[in-house]
Tab-separated table of C-alpha atoms in Angstrom:
chain	number	residue	atom	x	y	z
A	9	MET	CA	37.023	149.884	-104.961
A	10	GLN	CA	34.215	152.320	-105.650
A	11	ASP	CA	36.733	154.956	-106.757
A	12	HIS	CA	40.163	154.425	-105.289
A	13	GLN	CA	43.363	152.609	-106.114
A	14	MET	CA	43.682	149.124	-104.696
A	15	ALA	CA	46.727	147.524	-103.171
A	16	ASP	CA	46.881	143.737	-103.444
A	17	PRO	CA	43.377	143.492	-104.924
A	18	ARG	CA	41.219	140.413	-104.558
A	19	ILE	CA	39.191	139.746	-107.708
A	20	VAL	CA	36.458	137.267	-108.554
A	21	VAL	CA	35.576	136.521	-112.181
A	22	ILE	CA	31.975	135.341	-112.365
A	23	GLY	CA	31.532	133.399	-115.575
A	24	ALA	CA	35.057	132.386	-116.547
A	25	GLY	CA	34.661	130.469	-119.792
A	26	ALA	CA	36.540	131.510	-122.933
A	27	MET	CA	36.624	135.305	-122.523
A	28	GLY	CA	36.107	135.388	-118.771
A	29	GLY	CA	38.846	132.829	-118.280
A	30	SER	CA	41.187	134.821	-120.498
A	31	MET	CA	40.537	137.974	-118.466
A	32	ALA	CA	41.063	136.063	-115.225
A	33	CYS	CA	44.408	134.894	-116.590
A	34	ALA	CA	45.456	138.426	-117.595
A	35	LEU	CA	44.584	139.850	-114.172
A	36	ALA	CA	46.408	137.041	-112.380
A	37	ARG	CA	49.467	137.534	-114.594
A	38	ALA	CA	49.408	141.214	-113.547
A	39	GLY	CA	49.784	140.154	-109.919
A	40	ALA	CA	46.194	140.268	-108.656
A	41	TRP	CA	44.724	137.551	-106.448
A	42	VAL	CA	42.062	135.991	-108.677
A	43	GLU	CA	39.246	133.556	-108.008
A	44	ILE	CA	36.890	132.028	-110.561
A	45	VAL	CA	33.232	131.208	-109.964
A	46	ASP	CA	31.703	129.224	-112.826
A	47	THR	CA	28.876	126.707	-113.037
A	48	ASP	CA	30.909	124.374	-115.295
A	49	THR	CA	32.205	121.903	-112.735
A	50	ALA	CA	34.643	120.227	-115.137
A	51	HIS	CA	36.174	123.617	-115.936
A	52	VAL	CA	36.656	124.668	-112.308
A	53	THR	CA	37.961	121.213	-111.361
A	54	VAL	CA	40.766	121.433	-113.927
A	55	ILE	CA	41.645	124.982	-112.890
A	56	GLY	CA	41.630	124.060	-109.213
A	57	ALA	CA	43.882	121.069	-109.805
A	58	ASP	CA	46.221	122.271	-112.567
A	59	GLY	CA	45.934	126.071	-112.629
A	60	LEU	CA	44.699	128.313	-115.440
A	61	ALA	CA	46.572	128.673	-118.719
A	62	VAL	CA	45.398	130.517	-121.834
A	63	GLU	CA	46.836	129.734	-125.249
A	64	ASN	CA	48.273	132.857	-126.901
A	65	LEU	CA	48.318	134.645	-123.547
A	66	GLY	CA	50.232	132.578	-121.010
A	67	ASP	CA	50.073	130.719	-117.723
A	68	ALA	CA	48.230	132.309	-114.807
A	69	GLY	CA	49.517	129.768	-112.332
A	70	PRO	CA	47.370	128.753	-109.354
A	71	VAL	CA	43.899	130.329	-109.426
A	72	ALA	CA	41.152	129.554	-106.928
A	73	ALA	CA	38.089	128.103	-108.672
A	74	ASP	CA	34.682	126.949	-107.508
A	75	SER	CA	31.164	126.439	-108.807
A	76	ALA	CA	29.600	128.132	-105.762
A	77	ALA	CA	30.036	131.590	-104.270
A	78	GLY	CA	31.457	130.597	-100.889
A	79	GLU	CA	32.402	132.979	-98.078
A	80	ALA	CA	30.813	136.427	-98.216
A	81	GLY	CA	32.393	139.887	-98.303
A	82	ARG	CA	35.926	139.024	-99.301
A	83	VAL	CA	36.721	140.529	-102.739
A	84	ASP	CA	37.400	144.040	-104.012
A	85	LEU	CA	36.213	143.618	-107.594
A	86	ALA	CA	33.779	141.302	-109.381
A	87	VAL	CA	34.288	140.877	-113.125
A	88	ILE	CA	30.987	139.793	-114.682
A	89	MET	CA	31.317	137.642	-117.820
A	90	VAL	CA	28.215	135.436	-117.813
A	91	PRO	CA	25.710	135.386	-120.712
A	92	ALA	CA	23.398	138.401	-120.494
A	93	PHE	CA	20.381	136.330	-119.461
A	94	GLU	CA	22.286	135.291	-116.326
A	95	THR	CA	23.367	138.800	-115.285
A	96	ALA	CA	20.714	139.234	-112.589
A	97	ARG	CA	21.834	136.032	-110.890
A	98	ALA	CA	25.495	137.012	-111.256
A	99	ALA	CA	24.678	140.356	-109.618
A	100	GLU	CA	23.384	138.523	-106.549
A	101	THR	CA	26.565	136.440	-106.456
A	102	ALA	CA	28.647	139.609	-106.714
A	103	ALA	CA	26.670	141.254	-103.911
A	104	HIS	CA	27.426	138.247	-101.708
A	105	LEU	CA	31.164	138.180	-102.455
A	106	LEU	CA	32.036	141.879	-102.585
A	107	LYS	CA	33.311	143.911	-99.682
A	108	ALA	CA	31.105	146.858	-98.752
A	109	GLU	CA	33.305	149.236	-100.765
A	110	GLY	CA	33.806	146.769	-103.647
A	111	SER	CA	32.840	147.298	-107.287
A	112	ALA	CA	31.661	145.252	-110.242
A	113	VAL	CA	32.616	145.612	-113.902
A	114	SER	CA	30.787	143.967	-116.792
A	115	LEU	CA	32.507	143.305	-120.111
A	116	GLN	CA	29.585	141.331	-121.512
A	117	ASN	CA	27.994	141.695	-124.916
A	118	GLY	CA	24.542	143.209	-125.271
A	119	LEU	CA	22.576	145.882	-123.464
A	120	GLY	CA	20.875	145.880	-120.074
A	121	ASN	CA	23.767	144.387	-118.111
A	122	ALA	CA	24.619	147.676	-116.385
A	123	GLU	CA	21.014	148.164	-115.335
A	124	ALA	CA	20.797	144.627	-113.933
A	125	LEU	CA	23.964	145.119	-111.875
A	126	ILE	CA	22.970	148.586	-110.660
A	127	GLU	CA	19.585	147.314	-109.514
A	128	VAL	CA	21.325	144.958	-107.080
A	129	LEU	CA	24.586	146.768	-106.263
A	130	GLY	CA	23.787	150.463	-106.722
A	131	ALA	CA	25.017	152.880	-109.398
A	132	GLY	CA	28.205	153.905	-107.588
A	133	ARG	CA	29.511	150.335	-107.512
A	134	VAL	CA	29.325	149.535	-111.239
A	135	PHE	CA	31.509	150.417	-114.210
A	136	MET	CA	31.450	148.912	-117.667
A	137	GLY	CA	33.691	147.576	-120.388
A	138	SER	CA	33.692	146.039	-123.844
A	139	THR	CA	36.233	143.932	-125.695
A	140	ARG	CA	36.973	143.385	-129.360
A	141	ALA	CA	39.153	140.382	-128.514
A	142	SER	CA	37.732	136.913	-129.012
A	143	ALA	CA	38.409	133.523	-127.482
A	144	ASP	CA	37.251	129.935	-127.420
A	145	ARG	CA	37.795	127.085	-125.001
A	146	PRO	CA	39.046	123.878	-126.625
A	147	ALA	CA	39.204	122.063	-123.276
A	148	PRO	CA	38.157	122.665	-119.652
A	149	GLY	CA	40.528	125.009	-117.889
A	150	ARG	CA	42.290	125.906	-121.127
A	151	PRO	CA	40.823	128.921	-122.941
A	152	ARG	CA	42.464	130.203	-126.115
A	153	ILE	CA	42.698	133.760	-127.442
A	154	THR	CA	41.654	133.698	-131.113
A	155	LYS	CA	41.966	137.449	-131.772
A	156	MET	CA	43.759	139.995	-129.602
A	157	ASP	CA	41.959	143.265	-130.251
A	158	PRO	CA	41.618	146.135	-127.751
A	159	THR	CA	39.398	146.212	-124.686
A	160	GLN	CA	37.896	149.422	-123.284
A	161	VAL	CA	36.490	150.315	-119.857
A	162	GLY	CA	34.844	153.427	-118.504
A	163	GLU	CA	32.491	155.001	-116.028
A	164	LEU	CA	28.884	155.307	-117.181
A	165	ASP	CA	28.979	159.064	-116.572
A	166	GLY	CA	32.190	159.470	-118.601
A	167	ARG	CA	34.352	160.718	-115.732
A	168	ALA	CA	37.900	159.552	-115.075
A	169	SER	CA	38.343	157.243	-112.084
A	170	ASP	CA	41.053	155.339	-110.284
A	171	ARG	CA	39.255	152.018	-110.651
A	172	THR	CA	38.972	152.198	-114.452
A	173	ARG	CA	42.621	153.240	-114.760
A	174	TRP	CA	43.689	150.422	-112.437
A	175	PHE	CA	41.690	147.835	-114.361
A	176	ALA	CA	43.004	149.000	-117.741
A	177	ASP	CA	46.595	148.998	-116.478
A	178	ALA	CA	46.266	145.516	-114.935
A	179	MET	CA	44.691	143.974	-118.032
A	180	THR	CA	47.347	145.520	-120.257
A	181	GLN	CA	50.143	144.372	-117.986
A	182	GLY	CA	48.664	140.861	-118.052
A	183	GLY	CA	48.679	140.718	-121.842
A	184	MET	CA	45.250	142.048	-122.918
A	185	PRO	CA	45.629	145.665	-124.168
A	186	THR	CA	42.984	147.823	-122.454
A	187	GLU	CA	42.295	151.550	-122.413
A	188	VAL	CA	39.933	153.895	-120.586
A	189	THR	CA	37.188	155.632	-122.574
A	190	ASP	CA	34.997	158.589	-121.646
A	191	ASN	CA	32.194	157.186	-123.829
A	192	ILE	CA	31.621	153.625	-122.673
A	193	GLU	CA	27.921	153.819	-123.548
A	194	GLY	CA	28.829	154.610	-127.150
A	195	VAL	CA	31.355	151.757	-127.170
A	196	LEU	CA	28.747	149.304	-125.871
A	197	TRP	CA	26.174	150.427	-128.421
A	198	SER	CA	28.695	150.277	-131.274
A	199	LYS	CA	29.468	146.644	-130.556
A	200	PHE	CA	25.783	145.899	-129.952
A	201	ILE	CA	24.846	147.189	-133.414
A	202	HIS	CA	27.670	145.192	-134.987
A	203	ASN	CA	26.464	142.063	-133.186
A	204	CYS	CA	22.874	142.676	-134.270
A	205	CYS	CA	23.950	142.750	-137.919
A	206	ILE	CA	26.093	139.608	-137.750
A	207	ASN	CA	25.030	137.404	-134.824
A	208	ALA	CA	21.262	137.637	-135.310
A	209	PRO	CA	21.271	136.502	-138.985
A	210	SER	CA	23.761	133.802	-138.026
A	211	ALA	CA	21.470	132.497	-135.278
A	212	ILE	CA	18.371	132.620	-137.495
A	213	THR	CA	19.962	130.893	-140.514
A	214	GLY	CA	22.292	128.511	-138.710
A	215	LEU	CA	25.222	129.832	-140.749
A	216	ARG	CA	28.555	130.738	-139.225
A	217	MET	CA	29.246	134.463	-138.955
A	218	GLY	CA	31.764	134.387	-141.801
A	219	GLU	CA	29.311	132.491	-143.999
A	220	VAL	CA	26.539	135.047	-143.415
A	221	THR	CA	28.551	137.757	-145.168
A	222	ARG	CA	28.983	135.547	-148.256
A	223	VAL	CA	25.237	135.029	-148.876
A	224	PRO	CA	24.029	137.875	-151.139
A	225	ASP	CA	20.354	137.469	-150.193
A	226	LEU	CA	21.186	138.284	-146.560
A	227	ALA	CA	22.823	141.630	-147.336
A	228	PRO	CA	19.545	143.621	-147.483
A	229	ILE	CA	18.481	142.117	-144.167
A	230	ARG	CA	21.774	143.107	-142.562
A	231	TRP	CA	21.376	146.684	-143.855
A	232	GLN	CA	17.813	146.862	-142.517
A	233	ILE	CA	18.992	145.689	-139.103
A	234	ALA	CA	21.786	148.277	-139.127
A	235	GLU	CA	19.462	151.105	-140.130
A	236	GLU	CA	16.932	150.244	-137.432
A	237	ALA	CA	19.589	149.924	-134.722
A	238	LEU	CA	21.217	153.203	-135.785
A	239	ALA	CA	17.837	154.948	-135.687
A	240	VAL	CA	17.293	153.779	-132.111
A	241	ALA	CA	20.791	154.936	-131.113
A	242	ARG	CA	20.187	158.366	-132.665
A	243	ALA	CA	16.822	158.682	-130.903
A	244	LYS	CA	18.512	157.921	-127.569
A	245	GLY	CA	21.316	160.421	-128.205
A	246	ILE	CA	24.046	157.767	-128.167
A	247	ARG	CA	27.446	158.995	-129.396
A	248	LEU	CA	28.700	155.981	-131.358
A	249	GLU	CA	32.367	155.152	-131.920
A	250	TYR	CA	31.782	155.122	-135.681
A	251	PRO	CA	28.842	157.381	-136.666
A	252	ASP	CA	28.654	155.837	-140.174
């Protein structure tokens, strides 16, 4: 799937918790053959026995699920949704599972995921995405969409490609609205800066994200984080979604 339309695609979602599980469900609902690889054995056991269903999205029906990679060279696309610190290991799993012409797409938060995947798979086999949707997982095998905002995918060089169009169409058909962008780097950086301003103070203080915005003493810190992150983006020539 390096740059061509797939018929009857075989997809593996590596890291299929709340968001990854929701994406796996959307792709399965669009008609793709989907497998889940996740280290949470309770999660994969429920999915293997009872199928995958996502509240506020729907039932994916039977989905293969395992905590190990299994047979090599059998999928067309690997969707990477592990935490960023596990991306290098997920890249090795993807390399094992992908066909020679297969691709990987990351929709993870943070920066550096593309580089980690490219180091293992090669630049021509990787495209990227970002989602504004959110999800949680109240129980194993049962993720829940908590906010259905758009998802975007794109090639790192900004060109149009069959694989990004196919992925966007499949996700949309499965219930998660997705579009192709010619500026995926700017999309990734825009969300990264947003996360820096909200998630970092939340982690440091122990407050929930909504609570952070209601503490006046934290506002100057959030502005300082934003200004520093924006300065780095400007220095790198990043074209942000929202320049202000």
